[in-house]
Short mmCIF file of C-alpha atoms in Angstrom, two decimals:
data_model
loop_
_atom_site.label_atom_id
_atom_site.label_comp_id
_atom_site.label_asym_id
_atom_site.label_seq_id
_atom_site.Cartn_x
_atom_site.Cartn_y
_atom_site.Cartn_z
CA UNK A 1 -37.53 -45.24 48.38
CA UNK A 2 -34.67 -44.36 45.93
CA UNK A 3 -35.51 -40.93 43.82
CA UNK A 4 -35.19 -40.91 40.19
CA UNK A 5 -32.03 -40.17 39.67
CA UNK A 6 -31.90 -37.60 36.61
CA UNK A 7 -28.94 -34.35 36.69
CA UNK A 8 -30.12 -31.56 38.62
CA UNK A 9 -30.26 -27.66 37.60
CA UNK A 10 -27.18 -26.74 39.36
CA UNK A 11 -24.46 -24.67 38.35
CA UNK A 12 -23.47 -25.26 34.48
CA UNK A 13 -20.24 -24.68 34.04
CA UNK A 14 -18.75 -23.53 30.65
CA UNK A 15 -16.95 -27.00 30.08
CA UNK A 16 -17.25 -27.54 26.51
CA UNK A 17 -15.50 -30.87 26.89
CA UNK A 18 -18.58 -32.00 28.62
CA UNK A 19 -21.70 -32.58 27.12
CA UNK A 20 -24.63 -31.16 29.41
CA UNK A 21 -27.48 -33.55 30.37
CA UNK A 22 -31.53 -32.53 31.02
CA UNK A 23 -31.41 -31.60 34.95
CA UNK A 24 -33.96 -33.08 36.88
CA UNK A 25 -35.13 -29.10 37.65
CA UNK A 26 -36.26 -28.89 34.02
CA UNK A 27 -37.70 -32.64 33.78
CA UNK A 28 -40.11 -31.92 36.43
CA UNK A 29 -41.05 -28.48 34.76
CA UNK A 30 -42.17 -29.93 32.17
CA UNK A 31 -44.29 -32.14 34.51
CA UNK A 32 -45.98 -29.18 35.42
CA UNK A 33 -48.61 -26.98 33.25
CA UNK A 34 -48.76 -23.08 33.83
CA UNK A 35 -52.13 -23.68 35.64
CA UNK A 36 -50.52 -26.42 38.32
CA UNK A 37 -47.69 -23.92 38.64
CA UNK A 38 -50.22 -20.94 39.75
CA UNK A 39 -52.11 -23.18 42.12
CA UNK A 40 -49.34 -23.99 43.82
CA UNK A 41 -48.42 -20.51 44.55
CA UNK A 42 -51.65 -19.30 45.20
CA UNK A 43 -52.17 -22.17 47.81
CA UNK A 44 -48.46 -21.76 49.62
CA UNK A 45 -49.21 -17.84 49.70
CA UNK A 46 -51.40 -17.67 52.57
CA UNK A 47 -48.42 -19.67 54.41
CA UNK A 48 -47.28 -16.95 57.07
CA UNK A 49 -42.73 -17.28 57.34
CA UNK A 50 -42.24 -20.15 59.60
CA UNK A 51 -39.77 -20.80 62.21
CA UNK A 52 -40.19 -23.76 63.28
CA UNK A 53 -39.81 -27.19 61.99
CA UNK A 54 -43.29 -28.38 62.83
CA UNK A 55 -45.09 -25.11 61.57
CA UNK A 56 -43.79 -26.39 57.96
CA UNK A 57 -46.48 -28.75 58.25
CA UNK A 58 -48.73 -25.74 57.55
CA UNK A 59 -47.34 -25.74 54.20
CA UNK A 60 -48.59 -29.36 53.47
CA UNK A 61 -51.89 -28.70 54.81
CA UNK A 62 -52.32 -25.41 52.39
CA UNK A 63 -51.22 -27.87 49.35
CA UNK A 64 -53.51 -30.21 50.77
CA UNK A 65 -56.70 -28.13 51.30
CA UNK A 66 -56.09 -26.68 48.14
CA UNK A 67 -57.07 -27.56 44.85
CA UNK A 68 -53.55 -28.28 43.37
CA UNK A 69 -53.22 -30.94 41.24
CA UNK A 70 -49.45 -31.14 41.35
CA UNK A 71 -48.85 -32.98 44.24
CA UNK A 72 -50.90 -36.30 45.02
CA UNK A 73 -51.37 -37.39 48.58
CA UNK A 74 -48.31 -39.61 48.42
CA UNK A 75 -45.97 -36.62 47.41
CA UNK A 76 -47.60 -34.89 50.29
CA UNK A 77 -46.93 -37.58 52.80
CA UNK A 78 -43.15 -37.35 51.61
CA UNK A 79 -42.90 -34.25 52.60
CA UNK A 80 -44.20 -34.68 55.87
CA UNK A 81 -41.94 -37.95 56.38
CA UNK A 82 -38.86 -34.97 55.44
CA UNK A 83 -40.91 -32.52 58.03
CA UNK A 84 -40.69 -35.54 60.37
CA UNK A 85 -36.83 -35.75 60.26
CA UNK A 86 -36.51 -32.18 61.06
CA UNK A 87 -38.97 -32.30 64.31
CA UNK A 88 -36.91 -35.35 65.72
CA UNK A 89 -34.59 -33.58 69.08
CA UNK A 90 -30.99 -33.82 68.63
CA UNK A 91 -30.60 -36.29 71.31
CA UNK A 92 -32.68 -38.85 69.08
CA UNK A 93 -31.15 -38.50 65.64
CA UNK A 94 -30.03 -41.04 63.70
CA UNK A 95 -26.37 -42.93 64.30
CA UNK A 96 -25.13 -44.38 61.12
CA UNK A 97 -23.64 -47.53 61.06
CA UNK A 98 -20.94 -48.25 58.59
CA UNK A 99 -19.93 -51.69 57.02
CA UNK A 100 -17.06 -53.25 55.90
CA UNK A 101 -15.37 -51.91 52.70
CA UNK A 102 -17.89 -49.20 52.55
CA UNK A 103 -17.68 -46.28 50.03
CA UNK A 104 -16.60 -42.65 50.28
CA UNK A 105 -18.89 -39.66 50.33
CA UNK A 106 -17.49 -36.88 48.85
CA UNK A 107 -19.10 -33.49 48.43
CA UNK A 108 -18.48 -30.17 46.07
CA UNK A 109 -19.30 -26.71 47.52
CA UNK A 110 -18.95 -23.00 46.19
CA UNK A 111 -21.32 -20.21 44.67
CA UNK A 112 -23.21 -20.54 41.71
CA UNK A 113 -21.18 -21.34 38.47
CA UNK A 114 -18.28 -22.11 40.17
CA UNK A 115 -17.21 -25.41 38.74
CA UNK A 116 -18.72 -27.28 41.71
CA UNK A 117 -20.41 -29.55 38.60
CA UNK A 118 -18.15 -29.82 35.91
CA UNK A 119 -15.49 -31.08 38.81
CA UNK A 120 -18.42 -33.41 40.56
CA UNK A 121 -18.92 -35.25 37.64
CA UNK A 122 -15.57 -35.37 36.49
CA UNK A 123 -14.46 -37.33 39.59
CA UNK A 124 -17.33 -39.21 39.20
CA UNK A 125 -15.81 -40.89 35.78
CA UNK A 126 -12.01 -40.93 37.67
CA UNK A 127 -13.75 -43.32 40.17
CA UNK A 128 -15.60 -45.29 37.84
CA UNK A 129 -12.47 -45.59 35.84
CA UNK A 130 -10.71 -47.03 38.96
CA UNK A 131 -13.48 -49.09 40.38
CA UNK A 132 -15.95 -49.70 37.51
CA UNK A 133 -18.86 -47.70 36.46
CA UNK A 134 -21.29 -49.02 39.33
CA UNK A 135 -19.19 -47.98 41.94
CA UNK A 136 -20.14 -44.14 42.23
CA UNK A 137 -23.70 -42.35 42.51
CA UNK A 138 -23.84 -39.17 41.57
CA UNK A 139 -26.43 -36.97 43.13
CA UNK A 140 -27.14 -33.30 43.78
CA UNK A 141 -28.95 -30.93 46.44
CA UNK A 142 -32.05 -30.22 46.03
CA UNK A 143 -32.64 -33.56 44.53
CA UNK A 144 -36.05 -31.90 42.76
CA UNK A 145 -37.31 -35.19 41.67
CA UNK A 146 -38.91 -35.17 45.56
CA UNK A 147 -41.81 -33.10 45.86
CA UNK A 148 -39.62 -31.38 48.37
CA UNK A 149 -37.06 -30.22 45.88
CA UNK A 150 -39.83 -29.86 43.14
CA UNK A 151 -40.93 -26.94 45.55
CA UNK A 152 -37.61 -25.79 46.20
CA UNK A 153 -37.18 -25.75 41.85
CA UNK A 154 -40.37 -23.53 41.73
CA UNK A 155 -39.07 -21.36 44.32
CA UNK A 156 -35.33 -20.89 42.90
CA UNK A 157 -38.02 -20.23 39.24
CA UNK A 158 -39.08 -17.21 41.33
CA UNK A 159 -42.61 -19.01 40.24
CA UNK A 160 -44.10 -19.01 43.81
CA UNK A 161 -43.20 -17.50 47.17
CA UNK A 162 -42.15 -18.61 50.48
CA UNK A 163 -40.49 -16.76 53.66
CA UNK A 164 -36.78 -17.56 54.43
CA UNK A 165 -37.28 -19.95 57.02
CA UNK A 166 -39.83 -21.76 55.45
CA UNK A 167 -37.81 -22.48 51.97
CA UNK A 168 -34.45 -23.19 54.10
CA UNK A 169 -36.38 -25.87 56.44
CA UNK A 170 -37.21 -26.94 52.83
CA UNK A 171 -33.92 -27.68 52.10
CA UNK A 172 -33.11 -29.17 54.58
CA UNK A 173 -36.33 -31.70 54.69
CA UNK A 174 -35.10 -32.74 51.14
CA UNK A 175 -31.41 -33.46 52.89
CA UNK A 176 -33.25 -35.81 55.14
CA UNK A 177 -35.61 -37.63 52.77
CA UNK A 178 -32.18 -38.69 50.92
CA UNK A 179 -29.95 -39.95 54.03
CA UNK A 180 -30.49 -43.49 54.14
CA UNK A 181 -30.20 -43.82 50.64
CA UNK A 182 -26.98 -42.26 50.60
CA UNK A 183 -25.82 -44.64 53.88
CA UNK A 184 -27.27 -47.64 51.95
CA UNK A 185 -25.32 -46.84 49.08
CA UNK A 186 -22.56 -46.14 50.95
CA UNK A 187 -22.31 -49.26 52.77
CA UNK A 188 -23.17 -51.44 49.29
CA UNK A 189 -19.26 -50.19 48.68
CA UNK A 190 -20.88 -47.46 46.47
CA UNK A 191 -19.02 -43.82 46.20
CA UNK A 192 -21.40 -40.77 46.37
CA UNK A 193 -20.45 -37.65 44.70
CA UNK A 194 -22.54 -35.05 45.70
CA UNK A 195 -23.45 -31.31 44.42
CA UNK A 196 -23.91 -29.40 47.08
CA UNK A 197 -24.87 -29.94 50.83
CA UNK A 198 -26.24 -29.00 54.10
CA UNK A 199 -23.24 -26.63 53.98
CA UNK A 200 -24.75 -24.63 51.12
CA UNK A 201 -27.79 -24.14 53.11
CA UNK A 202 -26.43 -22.81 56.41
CA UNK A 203 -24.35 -20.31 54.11
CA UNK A 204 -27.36 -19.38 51.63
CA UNK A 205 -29.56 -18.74 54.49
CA UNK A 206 -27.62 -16.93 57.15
CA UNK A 207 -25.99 -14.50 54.03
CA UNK A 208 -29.97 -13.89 54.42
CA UNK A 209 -29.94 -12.57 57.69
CA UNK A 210 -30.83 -15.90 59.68
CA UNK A 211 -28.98 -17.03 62.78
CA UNK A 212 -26.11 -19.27 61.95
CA UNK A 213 -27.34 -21.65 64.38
CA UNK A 214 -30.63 -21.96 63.83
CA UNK A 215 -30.03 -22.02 59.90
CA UNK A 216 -27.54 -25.63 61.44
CA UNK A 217 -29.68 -26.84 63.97
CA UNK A 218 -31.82 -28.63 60.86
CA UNK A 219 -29.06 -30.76 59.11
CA UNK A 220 -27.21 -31.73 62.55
CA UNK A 221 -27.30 -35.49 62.30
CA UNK A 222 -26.99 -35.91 58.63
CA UNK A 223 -24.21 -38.42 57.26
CA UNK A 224 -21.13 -36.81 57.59
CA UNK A 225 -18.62 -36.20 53.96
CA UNK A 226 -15.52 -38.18 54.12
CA UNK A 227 -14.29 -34.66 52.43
CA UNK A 228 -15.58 -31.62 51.41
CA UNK A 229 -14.02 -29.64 48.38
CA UNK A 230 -15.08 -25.84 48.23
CA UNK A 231 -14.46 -24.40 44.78
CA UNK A 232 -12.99 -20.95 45.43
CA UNK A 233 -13.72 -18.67 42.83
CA UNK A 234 -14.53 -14.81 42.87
CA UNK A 235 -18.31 -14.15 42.67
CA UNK A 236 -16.84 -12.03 39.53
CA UNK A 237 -15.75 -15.14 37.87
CA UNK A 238 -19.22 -17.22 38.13
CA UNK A 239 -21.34 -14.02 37.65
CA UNK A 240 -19.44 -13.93 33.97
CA UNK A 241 -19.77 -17.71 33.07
CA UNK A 242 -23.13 -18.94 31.03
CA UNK A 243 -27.03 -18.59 32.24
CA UNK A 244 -26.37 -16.85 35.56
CA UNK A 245 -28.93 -15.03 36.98
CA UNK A 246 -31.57 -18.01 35.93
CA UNK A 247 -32.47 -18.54 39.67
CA UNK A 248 -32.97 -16.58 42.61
CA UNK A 249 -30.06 -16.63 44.50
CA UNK A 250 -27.69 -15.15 41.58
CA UNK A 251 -27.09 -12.20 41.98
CA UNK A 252 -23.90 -10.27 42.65
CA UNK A 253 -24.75 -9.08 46.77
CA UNK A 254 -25.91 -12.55 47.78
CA UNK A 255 -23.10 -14.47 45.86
CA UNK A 256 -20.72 -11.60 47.88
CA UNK A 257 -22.55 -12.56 50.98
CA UNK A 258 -22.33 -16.07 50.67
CA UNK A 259 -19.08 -16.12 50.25
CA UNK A 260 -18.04 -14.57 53.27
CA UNK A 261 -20.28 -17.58 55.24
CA UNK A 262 -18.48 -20.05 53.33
CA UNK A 263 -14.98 -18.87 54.22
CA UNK A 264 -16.08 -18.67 58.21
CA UNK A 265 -14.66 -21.33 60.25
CA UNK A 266 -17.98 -22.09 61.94
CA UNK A 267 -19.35 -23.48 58.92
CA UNK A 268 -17.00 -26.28 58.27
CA UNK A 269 -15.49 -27.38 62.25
CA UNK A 270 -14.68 -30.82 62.62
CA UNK A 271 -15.58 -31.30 58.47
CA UNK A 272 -12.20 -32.29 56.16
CA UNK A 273 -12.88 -28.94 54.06
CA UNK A 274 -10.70 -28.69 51.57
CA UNK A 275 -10.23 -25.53 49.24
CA UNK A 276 -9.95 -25.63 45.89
CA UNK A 277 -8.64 -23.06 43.29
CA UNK A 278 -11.09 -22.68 41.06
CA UNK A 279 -9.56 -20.11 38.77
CA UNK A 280 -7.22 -22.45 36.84
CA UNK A 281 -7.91 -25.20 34.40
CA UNK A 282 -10.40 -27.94 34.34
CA UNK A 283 -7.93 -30.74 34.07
CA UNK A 284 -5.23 -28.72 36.26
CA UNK A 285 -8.44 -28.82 39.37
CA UNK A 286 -9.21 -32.05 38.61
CA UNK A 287 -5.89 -33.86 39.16
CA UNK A 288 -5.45 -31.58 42.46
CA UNK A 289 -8.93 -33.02 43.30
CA UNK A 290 -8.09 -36.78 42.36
CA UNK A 291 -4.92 -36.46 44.65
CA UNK A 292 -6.68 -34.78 47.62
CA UNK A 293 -9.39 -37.32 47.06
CA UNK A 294 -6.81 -40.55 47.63
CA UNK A 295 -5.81 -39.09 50.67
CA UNK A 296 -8.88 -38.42 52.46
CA UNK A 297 -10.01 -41.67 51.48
CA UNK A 298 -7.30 -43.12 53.56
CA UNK A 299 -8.49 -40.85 57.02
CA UNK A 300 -10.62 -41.73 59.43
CA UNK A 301 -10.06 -45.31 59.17
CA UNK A 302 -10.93 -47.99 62.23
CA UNK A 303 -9.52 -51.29 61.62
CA UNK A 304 -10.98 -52.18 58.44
CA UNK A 305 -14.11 -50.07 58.90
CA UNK A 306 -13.98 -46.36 58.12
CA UNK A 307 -16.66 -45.03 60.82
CA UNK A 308 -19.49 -42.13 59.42
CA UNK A 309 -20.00 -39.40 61.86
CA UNK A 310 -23.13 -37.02 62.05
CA UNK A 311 -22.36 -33.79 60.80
CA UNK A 312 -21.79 -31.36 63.57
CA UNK A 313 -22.97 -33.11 66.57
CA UNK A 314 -19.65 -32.51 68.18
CA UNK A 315 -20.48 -28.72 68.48
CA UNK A 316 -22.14 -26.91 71.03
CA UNK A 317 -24.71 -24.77 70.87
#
């Protein structure tokens, strides 16, 4: 089933040009009361750090055995379907199959504030204006209209509590409940733009401490980008730009630390990562990003059928 697709809390950029629409993060806080909110976190408390995919079900069965009221028994059996995904051996993932005249799939990456939404959004409308305005879905990661992501939101709120491998298997579950939407999209002949990735949470989580490869090992499978576009910008630059600090990752050490994951080559083998300056002028990135865009969209091509890969199954362990 297709999520509800409102604009997600991500970074917001000072682009005055644009006008800034309700993120899904604060439409589904205002689904929630103060009371849901500290049932929530008193239920996921007890939930010792968890390390592997399977012991997330634990944190389903403390929502469940709990008296929460903010997540029926179909939110909880989403989560499980995402906890599902994860559990599957690599052997027995999913292989996408493209179609004719499919769409591109196109993702921004970079630390918080770094333009990665102003410049999603604004080659969002360059596509539309090309193709029409049906042609391209925008979308963003966590989408926190799951009941994944809306425990992901409360977690970034600093409103409940979780151990590292717990909210990053998190993550990555609300990758996976969105795949096949963006492959059936993607195979109508519709574009997806997308605000962050699977790339973002190897990066967030091993400038944690975690091992780079079992922070990976989660989202190996997922649909491939046609091109990545990582907005480089010094953690200096976003720490300065409008509400950071808001969630829990901004901070000046972990945006430092991040950054450093993002620039390793490990992160982005066999991905068309493409690096963006994002120190200059909106309209100055965009048109670099428009150009680079064109080009990539011409790679990869088989015939008349451009193929999708699964992201990083070509490396070894």
């Amino acid at each position: 089933m297709e999520a509800v697709r409102y604009v997600t809390m991500g970074a917001r950029e000072a682009d005055a040009t644009l006008v800034q629409e309700p993120s899904a993060a604060q439409q589904m806080a205002r689904q929630l009361s103060e009371e849901q909110v500290a049932e929530v976190a008193a239920a996921v408390n007890s939930v010792p750090d968890i390390k592997e995919p399977s012991d997330l079900r634990q944190v389903v069965e403390a929502l469940r055995s709990s008296k929460q009221t903010a997540f029926s028994a179909e939110d909880l059996a989403s989560v499980e379907a995402g906890i599902a995904a994860l559990e599957r051996p690599l052997d027995a993932r999913p292989t996408w199959t493209a179609q004719k005249g499919r769409g591109l799939f196109f993702v921004f990456e970079g630390l918080d504030r770094s333009g990665k939404s102003t410049q999603s959004r604004k080659l969002r409308e360059h596509l539309q204006k090309e193709n029409g305005p049906e042609s391209v879905k925008w979308m963003c990661f966590p989408n926190r209209e799951l009941a994944t992501g809306c425990l992901i939101d409360l977690y970034l709120r600093r409103q409940i509590e979780l151990g590292d491998g717990a909210i990053h298997l998190l993550f990555s579950a609300n990758r996976w409940e969105m795949a096949n939407t963006i492959l059936e999209e993607l195979n109508r002949g519709v574009s997806v733009v997308c605000d962050r990735y699977a790339f973002s949470g190897v990066a967030y989580s091993a400038a944690k401490g975690l091992d780079f490869h079992w922070c990976q090992a989660p989202d190996r499978g997922l649909p491939c980008p046609d091109g990545v576009f990582f907005m480089r910008v010094d953690p200096e630059v976003g720490a300065a730009r409008a509400n950071f600090g808001d969630e829990r990752y901004e901070n000046a050490e972990m945006q430092a630390s991040v950054r450093s994951e993002f620039q390793l080559p490990r992160l982005h083998e066999g991905v068309a990562w493409q690096v963006v300056d994002g120190g200059r002028a909106i309209d100055e990135i965009h048109e670099d990003i428009c150009k680079q865009a064109a080009v990539l969209g011409q790679a990869g091509q088989e015939g008349d059928t451009k193929s999708i890969r699964g992201l990083w199954m070509q490396q070894q362990q």
